[in-house]
Amino acid sequence: MSQLIAPSLLSADFANLQRDIEMINSSAADWFHIDVMDGLFVPNISFGFPVIQHIKKHASKPLDVHLMIVDPDRFIDEFKNVGADVLTVHYEACNHLHRTVQRIKSLGMGAGVSLNPHTPVSLLEDILPDTDLILIMSVNPGFGGQKFIENTYKKVSELKNMIIKTGAKTLIEVDGGVDLNNARKLIDAGADVLVAGSFVFKSTQPSKTIEELKNA
Ligand code: DX5
Ligand code: ZN
């Protein structure tokens, strides 16, 4: 299977969102990556339900929603209602992660768990079989355009080994600073889904850049 590509709309032109959504619709991209930030879990605020609802109206591919918010249990149902297909919460933001993951799945969404750069993958051992996706942050979450953290390769291959050992079907997604310098190495380490924000939207030919990541 070739890798899935999920362009992050955080780096899109919000005044021309429909144009950028249509570019992704007609590109080789697989998912829309949607970053939700609350100003508490991360030092930034992005956008919320009304914007996602409008994205959903135009998007012809699944919405991969990455919640960088504290206590995400408060909003799981509402993210389902605005059209999330995969919903990812942070390990560091959940006191009862097992319950959170079960709730996400019970609503028919794929359940993802994300790790900050300082959180070891070994902590996932008991939740892994319940997840559809693990999102490894390769920058500290909060902003697009940051520098890729090299320790990510090690985390991805450790996680891949855990997945193989347990026979889980979980996908590995990598988010932050992804570009053509690290894409191949991430896939070789075991990544299944690559998120790319600034690398796609700062490109003079975003659709071609998506294609290049898809073929990396
Ligand atoms: C960062 C977000 C990312 C961000 C990635 O906190 O989770 O999805 O948009 O942007 P780039 O690809 O520019 O690092
Ligand atoms: Zn993200």
Coordinates of N, CA and C and ligand atoms in Angstrom, one line a residue:
M1 N 0.8 -1.2 0.0 CA 0.0 0.0 0.0 C 0.9 1.2 0.0
S2 N 0.6 2.2 -0.9 CA 1.4 3.4 -0.8 C 0.8 4.3 0.3
Q3 N 1.7 5.2 0.8 CA 1.3 6.0 1.9 C 0.1 6.9 1.6
L4 N -0.6 7.2 2.7 CA -1.7 8.2 2.6 C -1.1 9.6 2.9
I5 N -1.6 10.6 2.1 CA -1.2 12.0 2.3 C -2.4 12.8 2.8
A6 N -2.1 13.5 3.9 CA -3.2 14.3 4.5 C -2.7 15.8 4.6
P7 N -3.0 16.6 3.6 CA -2.6 18.0 3.7 C -3.3 18.7 4.9
S8 N -2.5 19.5 5.7 CA -3.1 20.2 6.8 C -3.6 21.6 6.4
L9 N -4.9 21.8 6.6 CA -5.6 23.0 6.2 C -5.1 24.2 7.0
L10 N -4.4 23.9 8.1 CA -3.9 25.0 9.0 C -3.1 26.0 8.1
S11 N -2.4 25.5 7.1 CA -1.6 26.4 6.3 C -2.3 26.9 5.0
A12 N -3.6 26.6 4.9 CA -4.3 27.0 3.7 C -4.6 28.5 3.8
D13 N -5.1 29.1 2.7 CA -5.5 30.5 2.7 C -7.0 30.5 3.2
F14 N -7.2 31.0 4.4 CA -8.6 30.9 5.0 C -9.5 31.8 4.3
A15 N -9.0 32.8 3.5 CA -9.9 33.6 2.8 C -10.3 33.0 1.4
N16 N -9.6 31.9 1.1 CA -9.9 31.2 -0.1 C -10.0 29.7 0.2
L17 N -10.7 29.4 1.2 CA -10.7 28.0 1.7 C -11.4 27.1 0.7
Q18 N -12.4 27.5 0.1 CA -13.1 26.6 -0.9 C -12.1 26.3 -2.1
R19 N -11.4 27.3 -2.5 CA -10.4 27.0 -3.6 C -9.4 26.0 -3.1
D20 N -8.9 26.1 -1.9 CA -7.8 25.2 -1.4 C -8.4 23.8 -1.2
I21 N -9.7 23.7 -0.8 CA -10.3 22.4 -0.6 C -10.5 21.7 -1.9
E22 N -10.9 22.5 -2.9 CA -11.1 21.9 -4.3 C -9.7 21.4 -4.9
M23 N -8.7 22.2 -4.5 CA -7.3 21.7 -5.0 C -7.0 20.3 -4.4
I24 N -7.4 20.2 -3.1 CA -7.1 18.9 -2.4 C -8.0 17.8 -3.0
N25 N -9.3 18.2 -3.2 CA -10.2 17.2 -3.8 C -9.7 16.6 -5.1
S26 N -9.1 17.5 -6.0 CA -8.7 17.0 -7.3 C -7.2 16.6 -7.3
S27 N -6.6 16.5 -6.1 CA -5.2 16.1 -6.1 C -5.0 14.6 -5.7
A28 N -3.8 14.2 -5.5 CA -3.5 12.8 -5.1 C -3.7 12.6 -3.6
A29 N -4.1 13.7 -2.9 CA -4.3 13.6 -1.4 C -5.4 12.6 -1.0
D30 N -5.2 12.0 0.2 CA -6.2 11.0 0.6 C -7.2 11.5 1.7
W31 N -6.7 12.4 2.6 CA -7.5 12.9 3.7 C -7.3 14.4 3.8
F32 N -8.2 15.1 4.4 CA -8.0 16.5 4.9 C -7.6 16.4 6.3
H33 N -6.5 17.0 6.7 CA -6.1 17.1 8.1 C -6.5 18.4 8.7
I34 N -7.3 18.3 9.7 CA -7.9 19.5 10.3 C -7.4 19.7 11.8
D35 N -6.7 20.8 12.0 CA -6.1 21.0 13.3 C -6.9 21.9 14.2
V36 N -7.4 21.4 15.3 CA -8.2 22.2 16.2 C -7.4 22.5 17.5
M37 N -7.2 23.8 17.8 CA -6.4 24.2 19.0 C -7.2 25.1 19.9
D38 N -7.0 25.0 21.2 CA -7.9 25.7 22.2 C -7.2 26.8 23.0
G39 N -5.9 27.0 22.7 CA -5.2 28.0 23.5 C -4.8 27.6 24.9
L40 N -5.1 26.3 25.2 CA -4.8 25.8 26.5 C -3.8 24.6 26.4
F41 N -4.2 23.6 25.6 CA -3.3 22.5 25.4 C -2.1 22.9 24.6
V42 N -2.4 23.8 23.7 CA -1.3 24.4 22.9 C -1.4 25.9 22.9
P43 N -0.3 26.6 22.8 CA -0.3 28.1 22.8 C -0.8 28.7 21.6
N44 N -1.9 28.3 21.0 CA -2.4 28.9 19.8 C -3.9 28.5 19.7
I45 N -4.7 29.2 18.9 CA -6.1 29.0 18.7 C -6.3 28.9 17.2
S46 N -7.0 27.8 16.7 CA -7.1 27.7 15.3 C -8.6 28.0 14.9
F47 N -9.4 27.0 14.8 CA -10.8 27.2 14.3 C -11.7 26.1 15.0
G48 N -13.0 26.3 14.9 CA -13.9 25.4 15.5 C -15.0 24.9 14.6
F49 N -16.1 24.6 15.2 CA -17.2 23.8 14.5 C -17.7 24.4 13.3
P50 N -18.1 25.8 13.2 CA -18.7 26.3 12.0 C -17.7 26.2 10.8
V51 N -16.4 26.4 11.0 CA -15.5 26.3 9.9 C -15.4 24.8 9.4
I52 N -15.4 23.9 10.4 CA -15.3 22.4 10.0 C -16.5 22.0 9.2
Q53 N -17.7 22.5 9.7 CA -18.9 22.2 9.0 C -18.9 22.7 7.5
H54 N -18.3 23.8 7.3 CA -18.2 24.4 5.9 C -17.2 23.6 5.1
I55 N -16.1 23.2 5.8 CA -15.1 22.4 5.1 C -15.8 21.1 4.6
K56 N -16.6 20.5 5.5 CA -17.2 19.2 5.2 C -18.1 19.3 3.9
K57 N -18.8 20.4 3.8 CA -19.7 20.6 2.7 C -19.0 20.5 1.3
H58 N -17.7 20.9 1.3 CA -17.0 21.0 0.0 C -16.0 19.8 -0.2
A59 N -15.6 19.2 1.0 CA -14.5 18.2 0.9 C -15.1 16.9 0.4
S60 N -14.4 16.2 -0.6 CA -14.8 14.9 -1.1 C -14.0 13.8 -0.6
K61 N -13.2 14.1 0.4 CA -12.3 13.0 1.0 C -12.5 13.1 2.6
P62 N -12.1 12.0 3.3 CA -12.4 12.0 4.7 C -11.7 13.1 5.5
L63 N -12.4 13.6 6.6 CA -11.8 14.6 7.5 C -11.1 13.9 8.6
D64 N -9.8 14.2 8.7 CA -8.9 13.6 9.8 C -8.7 14.7 10.8
V65 N -9.5 14.7 11.9 CA -9.5 15.8 12.8 C -8.6 15.6 14.0
H66 N -7.6 16.5 14.2 CA -6.6 16.4 15.2 C -6.9 17.4 16.3
L67 N -7.3 16.9 17.4 CA -7.7 17.8 18.5 C -6.5 18.1 19.4
M68 N -6.1 19.3 19.5 CA -5.1 19.8 20.4 C -5.8 20.6 21.4
I69 N -6.7 19.9 22.2 CA -7.5 20.6 23.2 C -7.5 19.8 24.5
V70 N -7.7 20.5 25.6 CA -7.8 19.7 26.9 C -9.2 19.1 27.0
D71 N -9.3 18.0 27.7 CA -10.5 17.4 28.0 C -11.4 17.2 26.8
P72 N -11.0 16.5 25.7 CA -11.7 16.5 24.5 C -13.1 15.7 24.6
D73 N -13.3 15.0 25.7 CA -14.5 14.2 25.9 C -15.8 15.2 25.8
R74 N -15.6 16.4 26.1 CA -16.7 17.4 26.1 C -17.3 17.6 24.7
F75 N -16.5 17.3 23.7 CA -16.9 17.7 22.3 C -16.9 16.6 21.3
I76 N -16.8 15.3 21.8 CA -16.7 14.2 20.8 C -17.9 14.1 19.9
D77 N -19.1 14.2 20.5 CA -20.4 14.1 19.8 C -20.5 15.2 18.7
E78 N -20.0 16.4 19.1 CA -20.2 17.6 18.2 C -19.2 17.5 17.0
F79 N -18.0 16.9 17.3 CA -17.1 16.7 16.1 C -17.7 15.6 15.2
K80 N -18.4 14.7 15.7 CA -19.1 13.7 14.8 C -20.1 14.4 14.0
N81 N -20.9 15.3 14.7 CA -22.0 16.0 14.0 C -21.5 16.9 12.9
V82 N -20.3 17.5 13.0 CA -19.8 18.4 12.0 C -19.0 17.6 10.9
G83 N -18.9 16.3 11.0 CA -18.4 15.6 9.9 C -17.0 14.9 10.0
A84 N -16.5 14.8 11.3 CA -15.2 14.1 11.4 C -15.3 12.7 11.1
D85 N -14.4 12.2 10.3 CA -14.3 10.7 10.0 C -13.3 10.0 10.9
V86 N -12.2 10.6 11.1 CA -11.2 10.1 12.1 C -11.1 11.2 13.1
L87 N -11.1 10.8 14.4 CA -11.0 11.8 15.5 C -9.8 11.4 16.4
T88 N -8.8 12.3 16.4 CA -7.6 12.0 17.2 C -7.5 12.9 18.4
V89 N -7.3 12.3 19.6 CA -7.1 13.1 20.8 C -5.6 12.9 21.3
H90 N -5.2 13.8 22.1 CA -3.8 13.6 22.6 C -3.8 12.8 23.9
Y91 N -2.8 11.9 23.9 CA -2.6 11.0 25.1 C -2.5 11.9 26.3
E92 N -1.8 13.1 26.2 CA -1.5 13.9 27.3 C -2.7 14.7 27.8
A93 N -3.8 14.7 27.0 CA -5.0 15.5 27.3 C -6.1 14.7 27.9
C94 N -5.9 13.4 28.1 CA -7.0 12.5 28.5 C -6.7 11.8 29.8
N95 N -7.6 11.9 30.8 CA -7.4 11.2 32.0 C -8.0 9.7 31.9
H96 N -8.9 9.6 31.0 CA -9.6 8.3 30.9 C -9.6 7.9 29.4
L97 N -8.4 7.7 28.9 CA -8.2 7.6 27.4 C -9.0 6.4 26.8
H98 N -9.1 5.3 27.6 CA -9.8 4.1 27.1 C -11.3 4.5 26.9
R99 N -11.8 5.2 27.8 CA -13.2 5.6 27.7 C -13.4 6.5 26.5
T100 N -12.5 7.5 26.3 CA -12.5 8.4 25.2 C -12.5 7.7 23.9
V101 N -11.6 6.8 23.7 CA -11.4 6.0 22.5 C -12.7 5.2 22.2
Q102 N -13.2 4.6 23.2 CA -14.5 3.8 23.0 C -15.6 4.7 22.5
R103 N -15.7 5.9 23.1 CA -16.8 6.8 22.8 C -16.6 7.2 21.3
I104 N -15.4 7.5 20.9 CA -15.2 7.9 19.5 C -15.6 6.8 18.6
K105 N -15.2 5.6 18.9 CA -15.6 4.4 18.0 C -17.1 4.1 18.0
S106 N -17.7 4.3 19.2 CA -19.1 4.0 19.2 C -19.9 4.9 18.3
L107 N -19.4 6.1 18.0 CA -20.1 7.0 17.1 C -19.7 6.8 15.7
G108 N -18.9 5.8 15.4 CA -18.6 5.4 14.0 C -17.4 6.1 13.4
M109 N -16.7 6.8 14.2 CA -15.5 7.5 13.7 C -14.3 6.6 14.0
G110 N -13.2 6.8 13.2 CA -11.9 6.1 13.5 C -11.3 6.8 14.7
A111 N -10.7 6.0 15.6 CA -10.2 6.6 16.8 C -8.7 6.7 16.8
G112 N -8.2 8.0 16.9 CA -6.7 8.2 16.9 C -6.2 8.7 18.3
V113 N -5.0 8.4 18.6 CA -4.3 8.9 19.8 C -3.0 9.5 19.3
S114 N -2.8 10.7 19.8 CA -1.5 11.4 19.4 C -0.6 11.5 20.6
L115 N 0.7 11.5 20.2 CA 1.8 11.7 21.2 C 2.6 12.9 20.9
N116 N 2.8 13.7 22.0 CA 3.8 14.8 21.8 C 5.2 14.3 21.7
P117 N 6.1 15.1 21.3 CA 7.5 14.6 21.1 C 8.1 14.0 22.3
H118 N 7.7 14.5 23.5 CA 8.4 14.0 24.7 C 7.7 12.7 25.3
T119 N 6.6 12.2 24.7 CA 5.9 11.1 25.3 C 6.3 9.8 24.6
P120 N 6.8 8.8 25.3 CA 7.3 7.6 24.7 C 6.2 6.7 24.2
V121 N 6.5 6.0 23.1 CA 5.5 5.1 22.5 C 5.2 3.9 23.4
S122 N 6.1 3.6 24.3 CA 5.8 2.4 25.2 C 4.6 2.6 26.0
L123 N 4.2 3.9 26.3 CA 3.0 4.1 27.1 C 1.7 3.7 26.3
L124 N 1.8 3.4 25.0 CA 0.6 3.1 24.2 C 0.3 1.6 24.3
E125 N 1.1 0.8 25.0 CA 1.0 -0.6 24.9 C -0.5 -1.1 25.2
D126 N -1.1 -0.6 26.2 CA -2.4 -1.1 26.5 C -3.6 -0.5 25.7
I127 N -3.4 0.6 25.1 CA -4.5 1.2 24.3 C -4.4 0.9 22.8
L128 N -3.2 0.4 22.4 CA -2.9 0.2 21.0 C -4.0 -0.6 20.3
P129 N -4.4 -1.8 20.9 CA -5.4 -2.6 20.1 C -6.7 -2.0 19.9
D130 N -7.0 -0.9 20.7 CA -8.3 -0.2 20.6 C -8.3 0.9 19.6
T131 N -7.1 1.2 19.1 CA -7.0 2.4 18.2 C -7.0 2.1 16.7
D132 N -7.4 3.0 15.9 CA -7.3 2.9 14.5 C -6.1 3.6 14.0
L133 N -5.6 4.6 14.7 CA -4.5 5.4 14.3 C -3.7 6.0 15.5
I134 N -2.4 6.0 15.3 CA -1.5 6.7 16.3 C -0.8 7.9 15.5
L135 N -1.0 9.1 16.0 CA -0.4 10.2 15.4 C 0.9 10.6 16.2
I136 N 2.0 10.5 15.6 CA 3.3 10.8 16.2 C 3.6 12.3 15.8
M137 N 3.6 13.2 16.8 CA 4.0 14.6 16.5 C 5.5 14.7 16.4
S138 N 5.9 15.2 15.2 CA 7.3 15.4 14.9 C 7.7 16.8 15.1
V139 N 6.8 17.7 15.7 CA 7.2 19.0 16.2 C 6.3 19.1 17.5
N140 N 6.6 20.1 18.3 CA 5.7 20.4 19.4 C 4.4 21.1 18.8
P141 N 3.3 20.5 19.1 CA 2.0 21.0 18.5 C 1.7 22.4 18.8
G142 N 1.0 23.0 17.8 CA 0.6 24.4 18.0 C 0.8 25.3 16.8
F143 N 1.7 25.0 16.0 CA 2.0 25.9 14.8 C 2.5 25.0 13.6
G144 N 2.1 25.6 12.5 CA 2.7 25.0 11.2 C 4.1 25.6 11.0
G145 N 4.8 25.0 10.1 CA 6.1 25.6 9.7 C 7.3 25.4 10.6
Q146 N 7.2 24.4 11.5 CA 8.3 24.2 12.5 C 9.2 23.1 11.9
K147 N 10.4 23.0 12.6 CA 11.5 22.1 12.1 C 11.2 20.7 12.6
F148 N 11.3 19.8 11.8 CA 11.1 18.3 12.0 C 12.1 17.9 13.1
I149 N 11.6 17.1 14.1 CA 12.4 16.5 15.2 C 12.9 15.1 14.8
E150 N 14.2 15.0 14.7 CA 14.8 13.8 14.1 C 14.5 12.5 14.9
N151 N 14.3 12.6 16.2 CA 14.0 11.5 17.1 C 12.7 10.7 16.6
T152 N 11.9 11.4 15.7 CA 10.7 10.8 15.3 C 10.9 9.4 14.6
Y153 N 12.0 9.3 13.8 CA 12.2 8.0 13.1 C 12.2 6.9 14.1
K154 N 12.9 7.1 15.2 CA 13.1 6.0 16.2 C 11.7 5.7 16.8
K155 N 10.9 6.7 17.1 CA 9.6 6.5 17.6 C 8.7 5.7 16.7
V156 N 8.8 6.1 15.4 CA 7.9 5.4 14.4 C 8.3 3.9 14.3
S157 N 9.6 3.7 14.3 CA 10.0 2.2 14.1 C 9.7 1.4 15.4
E158 N 9.8 2.0 16.5 CA 9.4 1.3 17.8 C 7.9 1.0 17.8
L159 N 7.2 2.0 17.3 CA 5.7 1.8 17.3 C 5.3 0.7 16.3
K160 N 6.0 0.8 15.1 CA 5.7 -0.2 14.1 C 6.0 -1.6 14.6
N161 N 7.1 -1.8 15.4 CA 7.4 -3.1 16.0 C 6.3 -3.5 16.9
M162 N 5.8 -2.6 17.8 CA 4.7 -2.9 18.7 C 3.5 -3.4 17.9
I163 N 3.2 -2.7 16.8 CA 2.0 -3.0 16.1 C 2.1 -4.4 15.4
I164 N 3.3 -4.6 14.9 CA 3.5 -6.0 14.3 C 3.3 -7.1 15.3
K165 N 4.0 -6.8 16.5 CA 3.9 -7.8 17.6 C 2.5 -8.1 18.1
T166 N 1.7 -7.1 18.2 CA 0.4 -7.3 18.7 C -0.6 -7.6 17.6
G167 N -0.2 -7.5 16.4 CA -1.2 -7.8 15.3 C -2.3 -6.8 15.1
A168 N -2.0 -5.6 15.7 CA -3.0 -4.5 15.6 C -3.1 -4.0 14.2
K169 N -4.2 -3.4 13.8 CA -4.4 -2.8 12.4 C -4.1 -1.3 12.4
T170 N -3.6 -0.8 13.5 CA -3.4 0.6 13.7 C -2.5 1.3 12.6
L171 N -2.9 2.4 12.1 CA -2.1 3.2 11.2 C -1.2 4.1 11.9
I172 N 0.0 4.4 11.4 CA 0.9 5.3 12.0 C 0.9 6.6 11.2
E173 N 0.6 7.7 11.8 CA 0.6 9.0 11.1 C 1.7 9.9 11.7
V174 N 2.3 10.7 10.9 CA 3.4 11.6 11.3 C 3.0 13.0 10.9
D175 N 3.1 13.9 11.9 CA 2.6 15.3 11.7 C 3.6 16.3 12.2
G176 N 4.1 17.2 11.3 CA 5.0 18.3 11.7 C 6.3 18.3 11.0
G177 N 6.5 19.3 10.1 CA 7.8 19.4 9.4 C 8.0 18.4 8.4
V178 N 6.9 17.7 7.9 CA 7.1 16.7 6.9 C 7.3 17.3 5.5
D179 N 8.4 16.8 4.8 CA 8.7 17.3 3.5 C 9.4 16.2 2.7
L180 N 9.9 16.5 1.5 CA 10.5 15.5 0.7 C 11.8 15.0 1.2
N181 N 12.4 15.8 2.2 CA 13.7 15.3 2.8 C 13.5 14.2 3.8
N182 N 12.3 14.1 4.4 CA 12.1 13.1 5.4 C 11.0 12.1 5.1
A183 N 10.2 12.3 4.0 CA 9.0 11.5 3.8 C 9.4 10.0 3.6
R184 N 10.4 9.8 2.7 CA 10.8 8.4 2.4 C 11.3 7.6 3.6
K185 N 12.1 8.4 4.4 CA 12.7 7.8 5.6 C 11.6 7.4 6.6
L186 N 10.6 8.3 6.7 CA 9.5 8.0 7.6 C 8.7 6.8 7.2
I187 N 8.5 6.7 5.9 CA 7.7 5.5 5.4 C 8.5 4.2 5.6
D188 N 9.8 4.3 5.4 CA 10.7 3.2 5.6 C 10.7 2.8 7.1
A189 N 10.5 3.7 8.0 CA 10.5 3.5 9.4 C 9.1 2.9 9.8
G190 N 8.1 3.0 8.9 CA 6.8 2.4 9.3 C 5.6 3.3 9.2
A191 N 5.8 4.6 8.8 CA 4.7 5.5 8.7 C 3.7 5.1 7.6
D192 N 2.4 5.3 7.9 CA 1.4 5.0 6.8 C 0.7 6.3 6.3
V193 N 0.7 7.3 7.1 CA 0.0 8.5 6.8 C 0.9 9.7 7.1
L194 N 1.1 10.6 6.1 CA 2.0 11.8 6.3 C 1.1 13.0 6.2
V195 N 1.2 13.8 7.2 CA 0.5 15.1 7.3 C 1.5 16.2 6.7
A196 N 1.1 17.1 5.9 CA 2.0 18.2 5.5 C 1.2 19.4 5.3
G197 N 1.6 20.5 6.0 CA 0.9 21.8 6.0 C 1.7 22.8 5.1
S198 N 2.7 23.4 5.7 CA 3.4 24.4 5.0 C 4.1 23.9 3.7
F199 N 4.6 22.7 3.8 CA 5.3 22.2 2.6 C 4.3 22.2 1.4
V200 N 3.1 21.8 1.6 CA 2.1 21.8 0.5 C 1.7 23.2 0.1
F201 N 1.2 24.0 1.1 CA 0.6 25.3 0.8 C 1.6 26.4 0.5
K202 N 2.8 26.2 0.9 CA 3.8 27.3 0.5 C 4.4 26.9 -0.9
S203 N 4.1 25.7 -1.4 CA 4.6 25.3 -2.7 C 3.9 26.2 -3.8
T204 N 4.7 26.4 -4.9 CA 4.1 27.2 -6.0 C 3.1 26.3 -6.8
Q205 N 3.3 24.9 -6.6 CA 2.4 24.0 -7.3 C 1.9 22.9 -6.2
P206 N 1.0 23.3 -5.4 CA 0.6 22.4 -4.3 C 0.2 21.0 -4.7
S207 N -0.5 21.0 -5.8 CA -1.0 19.7 -6.2 C 0.1 18.7 -6.6
K208 N 1.1 19.3 -7.3 CA 2.3 18.6 -7.7 C 3.1 18.1 -6.5
T209 N 3.1 19.0 -5.5 CA 3.9 18.7 -4.2 C 3.2 17.5 -3.5
I210 N 1.8 17.5 -3.5 CA 1.1 16.4 -2.9 C 1.4 15.1 -3.7
E211 N 1.5 15.2 -5.0 CA 1.8 14.0 -5.8 C 3.2 13.5 -5.5
E212 N 4.1 14.4 -5.3 CA 5.5 14.0 -5.0 C 5.6 13.3 -3.6
L213 N 4.8 13.8 -2.7 CA 4.8 13.1 -1.3 C 4.2 11.7 -1.5
K214 N 3.1 11.7 -2.3 CA 2.5 10.4 -2.5 C 3.4 9.4 -3.2
N215 N 4.3 9.8 -4.0 CA 5.3 8.9 -4.7 C 6.6 8.9 -4.0
A216 N 6.8 9.5 -2.8 CA 8.1 9.6 -2.2 C 8.6 8.2 -1.8
Ligands
DX5_1 C1 0.8 21.4 14.3 C2 -0.3 20.7 13.6 C3 0.1 20.3 12.2 C4 0.6 21.4 11.3 C5 1.7 20.8 10.5 O1 0.5 21.5 15.6 O2 -0.7 19.6 14.3 O3 -0.9 19.5 11.6 O4 -0.4 21.9 10.5 O5 2.2 21.8 9.7 P1 3.6 21.7 9.0 O6 3.5 20.6 8.0 O7 3.9 23.0 8.4 O8 4.6 21.4 10.1
ZN2 ZN -2.1 18.2 13.1

